[in-house]
Protein backbone atom coordinates (compact mmCIF):
# COMPACT_ATOMS: atom_id res chain seq x y z
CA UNK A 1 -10.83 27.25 -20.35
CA UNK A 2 -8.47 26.65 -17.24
CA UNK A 3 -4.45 26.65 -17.47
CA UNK A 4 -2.98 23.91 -16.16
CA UNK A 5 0.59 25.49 -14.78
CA UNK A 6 3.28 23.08 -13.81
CA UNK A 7 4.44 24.57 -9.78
CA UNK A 8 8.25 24.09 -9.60
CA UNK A 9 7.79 21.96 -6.65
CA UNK A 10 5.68 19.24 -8.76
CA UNK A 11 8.90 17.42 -9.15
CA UNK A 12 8.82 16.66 -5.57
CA UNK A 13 5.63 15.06 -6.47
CA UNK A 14 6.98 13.01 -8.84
CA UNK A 15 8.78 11.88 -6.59
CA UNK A 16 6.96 10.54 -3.95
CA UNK A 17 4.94 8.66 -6.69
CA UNK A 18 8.21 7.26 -8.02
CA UNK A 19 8.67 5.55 -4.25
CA UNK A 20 5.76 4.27 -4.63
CA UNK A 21 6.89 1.83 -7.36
CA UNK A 22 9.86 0.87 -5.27
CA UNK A 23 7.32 0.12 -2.33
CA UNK A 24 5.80 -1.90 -4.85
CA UNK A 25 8.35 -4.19 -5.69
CA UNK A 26 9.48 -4.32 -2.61
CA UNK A 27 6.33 -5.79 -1.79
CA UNK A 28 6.46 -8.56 -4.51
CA UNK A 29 10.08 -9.59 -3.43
CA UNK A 30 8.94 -9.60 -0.12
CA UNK A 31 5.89 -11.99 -0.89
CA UNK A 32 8.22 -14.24 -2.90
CA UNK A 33 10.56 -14.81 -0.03
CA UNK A 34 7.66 -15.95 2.33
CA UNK A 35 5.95 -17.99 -0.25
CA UNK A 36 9.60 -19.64 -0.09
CA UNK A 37 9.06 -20.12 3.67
CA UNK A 38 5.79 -21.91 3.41
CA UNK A 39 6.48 -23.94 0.97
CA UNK A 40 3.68 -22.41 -0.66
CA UNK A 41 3.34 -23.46 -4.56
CA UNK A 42 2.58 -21.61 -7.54
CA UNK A 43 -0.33 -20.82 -8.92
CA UNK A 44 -1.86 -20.53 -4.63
CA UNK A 45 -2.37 -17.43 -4.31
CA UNK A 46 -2.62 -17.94 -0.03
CA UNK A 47 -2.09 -21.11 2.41
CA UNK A 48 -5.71 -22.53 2.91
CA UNK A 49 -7.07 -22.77 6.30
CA UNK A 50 -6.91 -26.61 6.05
CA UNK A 51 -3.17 -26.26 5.14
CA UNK A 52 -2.58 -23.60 8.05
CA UNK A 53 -4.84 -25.95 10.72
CA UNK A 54 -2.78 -29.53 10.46
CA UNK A 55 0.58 -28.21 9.67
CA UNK A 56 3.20 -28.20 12.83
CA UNK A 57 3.87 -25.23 14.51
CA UNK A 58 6.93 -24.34 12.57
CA UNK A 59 5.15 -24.21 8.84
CA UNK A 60 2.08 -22.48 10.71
CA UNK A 61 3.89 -19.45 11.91
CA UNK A 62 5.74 -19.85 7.99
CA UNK A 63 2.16 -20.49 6.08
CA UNK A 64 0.29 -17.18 8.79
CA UNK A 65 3.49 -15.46 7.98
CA UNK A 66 3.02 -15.63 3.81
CA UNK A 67 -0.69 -15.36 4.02
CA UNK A 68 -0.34 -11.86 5.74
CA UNK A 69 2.38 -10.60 3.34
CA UNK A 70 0.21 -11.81 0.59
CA UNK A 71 -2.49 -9.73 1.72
CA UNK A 72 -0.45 -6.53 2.24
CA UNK A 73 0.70 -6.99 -0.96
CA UNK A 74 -2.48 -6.84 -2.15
CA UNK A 75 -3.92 -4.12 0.12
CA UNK A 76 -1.05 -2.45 -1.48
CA UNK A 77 -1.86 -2.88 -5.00
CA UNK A 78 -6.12 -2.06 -4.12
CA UNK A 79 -4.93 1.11 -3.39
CA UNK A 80 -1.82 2.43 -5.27
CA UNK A 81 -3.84 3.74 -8.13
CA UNK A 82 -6.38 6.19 -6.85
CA UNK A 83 -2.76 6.95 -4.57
CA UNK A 84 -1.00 7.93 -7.60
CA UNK A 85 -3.92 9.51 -9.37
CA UNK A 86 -4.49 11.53 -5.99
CA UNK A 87 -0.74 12.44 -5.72
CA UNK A 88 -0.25 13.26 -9.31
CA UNK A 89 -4.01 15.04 -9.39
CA UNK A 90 -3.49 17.37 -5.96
CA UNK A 91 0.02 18.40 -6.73
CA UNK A 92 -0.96 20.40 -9.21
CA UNK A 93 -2.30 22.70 -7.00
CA UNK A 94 -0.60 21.71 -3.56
CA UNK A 95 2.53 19.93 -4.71
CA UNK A 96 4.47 20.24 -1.60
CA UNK A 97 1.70 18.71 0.65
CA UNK A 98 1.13 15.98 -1.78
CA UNK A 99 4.82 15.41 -1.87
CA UNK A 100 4.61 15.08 1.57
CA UNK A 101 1.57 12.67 2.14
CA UNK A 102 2.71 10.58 -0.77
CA UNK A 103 5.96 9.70 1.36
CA UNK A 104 3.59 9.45 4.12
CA UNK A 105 1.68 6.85 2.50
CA UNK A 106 4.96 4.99 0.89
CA UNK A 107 6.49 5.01 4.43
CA UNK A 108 3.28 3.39 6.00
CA UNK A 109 3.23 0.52 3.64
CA UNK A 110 6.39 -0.47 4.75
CA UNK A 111 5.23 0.06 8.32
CA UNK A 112 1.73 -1.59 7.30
CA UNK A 113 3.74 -4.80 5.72
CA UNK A 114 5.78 -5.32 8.39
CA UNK A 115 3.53 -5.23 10.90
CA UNK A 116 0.82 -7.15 9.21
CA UNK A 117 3.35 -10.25 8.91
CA UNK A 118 5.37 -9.85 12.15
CA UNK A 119 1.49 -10.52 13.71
CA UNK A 120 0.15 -13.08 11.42
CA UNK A 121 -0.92 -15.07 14.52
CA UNK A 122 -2.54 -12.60 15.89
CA UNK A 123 -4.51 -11.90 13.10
CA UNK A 124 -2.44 -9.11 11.62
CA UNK A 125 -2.98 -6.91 14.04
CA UNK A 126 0.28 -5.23 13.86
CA UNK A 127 -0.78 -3.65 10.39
CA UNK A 128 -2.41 -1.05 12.85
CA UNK A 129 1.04 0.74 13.07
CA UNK A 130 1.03 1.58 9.37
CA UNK A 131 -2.40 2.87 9.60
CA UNK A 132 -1.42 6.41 8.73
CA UNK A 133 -1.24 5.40 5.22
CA UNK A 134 -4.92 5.64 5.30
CA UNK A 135 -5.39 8.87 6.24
CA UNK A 136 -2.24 10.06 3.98
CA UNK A 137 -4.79 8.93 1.27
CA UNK A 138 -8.13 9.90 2.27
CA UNK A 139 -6.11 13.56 2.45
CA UNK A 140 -4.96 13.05 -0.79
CA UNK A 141 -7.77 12.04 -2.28
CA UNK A 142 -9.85 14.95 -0.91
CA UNK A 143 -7.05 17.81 -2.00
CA UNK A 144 -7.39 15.79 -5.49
CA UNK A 145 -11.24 16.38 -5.60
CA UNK A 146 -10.46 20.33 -4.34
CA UNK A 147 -8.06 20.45 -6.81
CA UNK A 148 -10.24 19.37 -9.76
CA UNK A 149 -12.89 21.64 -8.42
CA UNK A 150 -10.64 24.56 -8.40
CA UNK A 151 -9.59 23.96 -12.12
CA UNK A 152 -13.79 23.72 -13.04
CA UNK A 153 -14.55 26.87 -11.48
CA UNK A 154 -11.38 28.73 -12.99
């Protein structure tokens, strides 16, 4: 039977996961303002192309604008929990790294967001500069299945 130890540098870790929860809500506040924009009702979860097609140029750009921080959001939320199991998983045995991609990733989806909705015309395109994210987590992920490995074999 492995030991799990605790590395002193795990609280780094914990941070960077805690970020992650203000990237979060961040996220949701950001939606709501842009929902506010386009005029954009609840319970719609996006502007419908019909909606986007005949409205003037103004609530277009408004309506693309939502609809792109709408899906960030929820690009966001597809991924933050094999992000935090990775984080939380790998810094057990490389806490410093983790700690490091986990700001990585938290950084990008700012990046990501912003970028996805400053380019909502152009198809979100702009979401390309946050695209480190994805290898932050990929990285992650991989150190997390190393990780567990190591603890089998121990």
């Amino acid at each position: 039977m492995a030991i799990i130890q605790i590395p002193s540098e795990y609280g780094l870790v914990l941070a960077a996961c805690v970020s992650t929860f203000f990237v979060g809500a961040w996220h949701g506040g950001r939606v709501g303002g842009f929902r506010k924009a386009a005029k954009i009702p609840y319970p719609y979860e996006y502007a419908s192309y019909e909606q986007v097609q005949t409205a003037s140029p103004q609530s277009k750009a408004a309506m693309l604008a939502f609809n792109s921080a709408q899906r960030a959001h929820q690009n966001f939320n597809e991924n933050h929990v094999t992000a935090l199991g990775a984080m939380l998983i790998s810094g057990l045995r490389y806490p410093v790294a983790a700690a490091v991609l986990g700001a990585v990733w938290s950084a990008n989806r700012v990046v990501y967001a912003v970028g996805y909705t400053r380019s909502g015309e152009d198809g979100g395109k702009g979401r390309y500069y946050g695209a480190l994210w994805m290898i932050a987590h990929y990285a992650m992920v991989l150190m997390s299945g190393k990780a567990a490995y190591d603890l089998i074999m121990a």
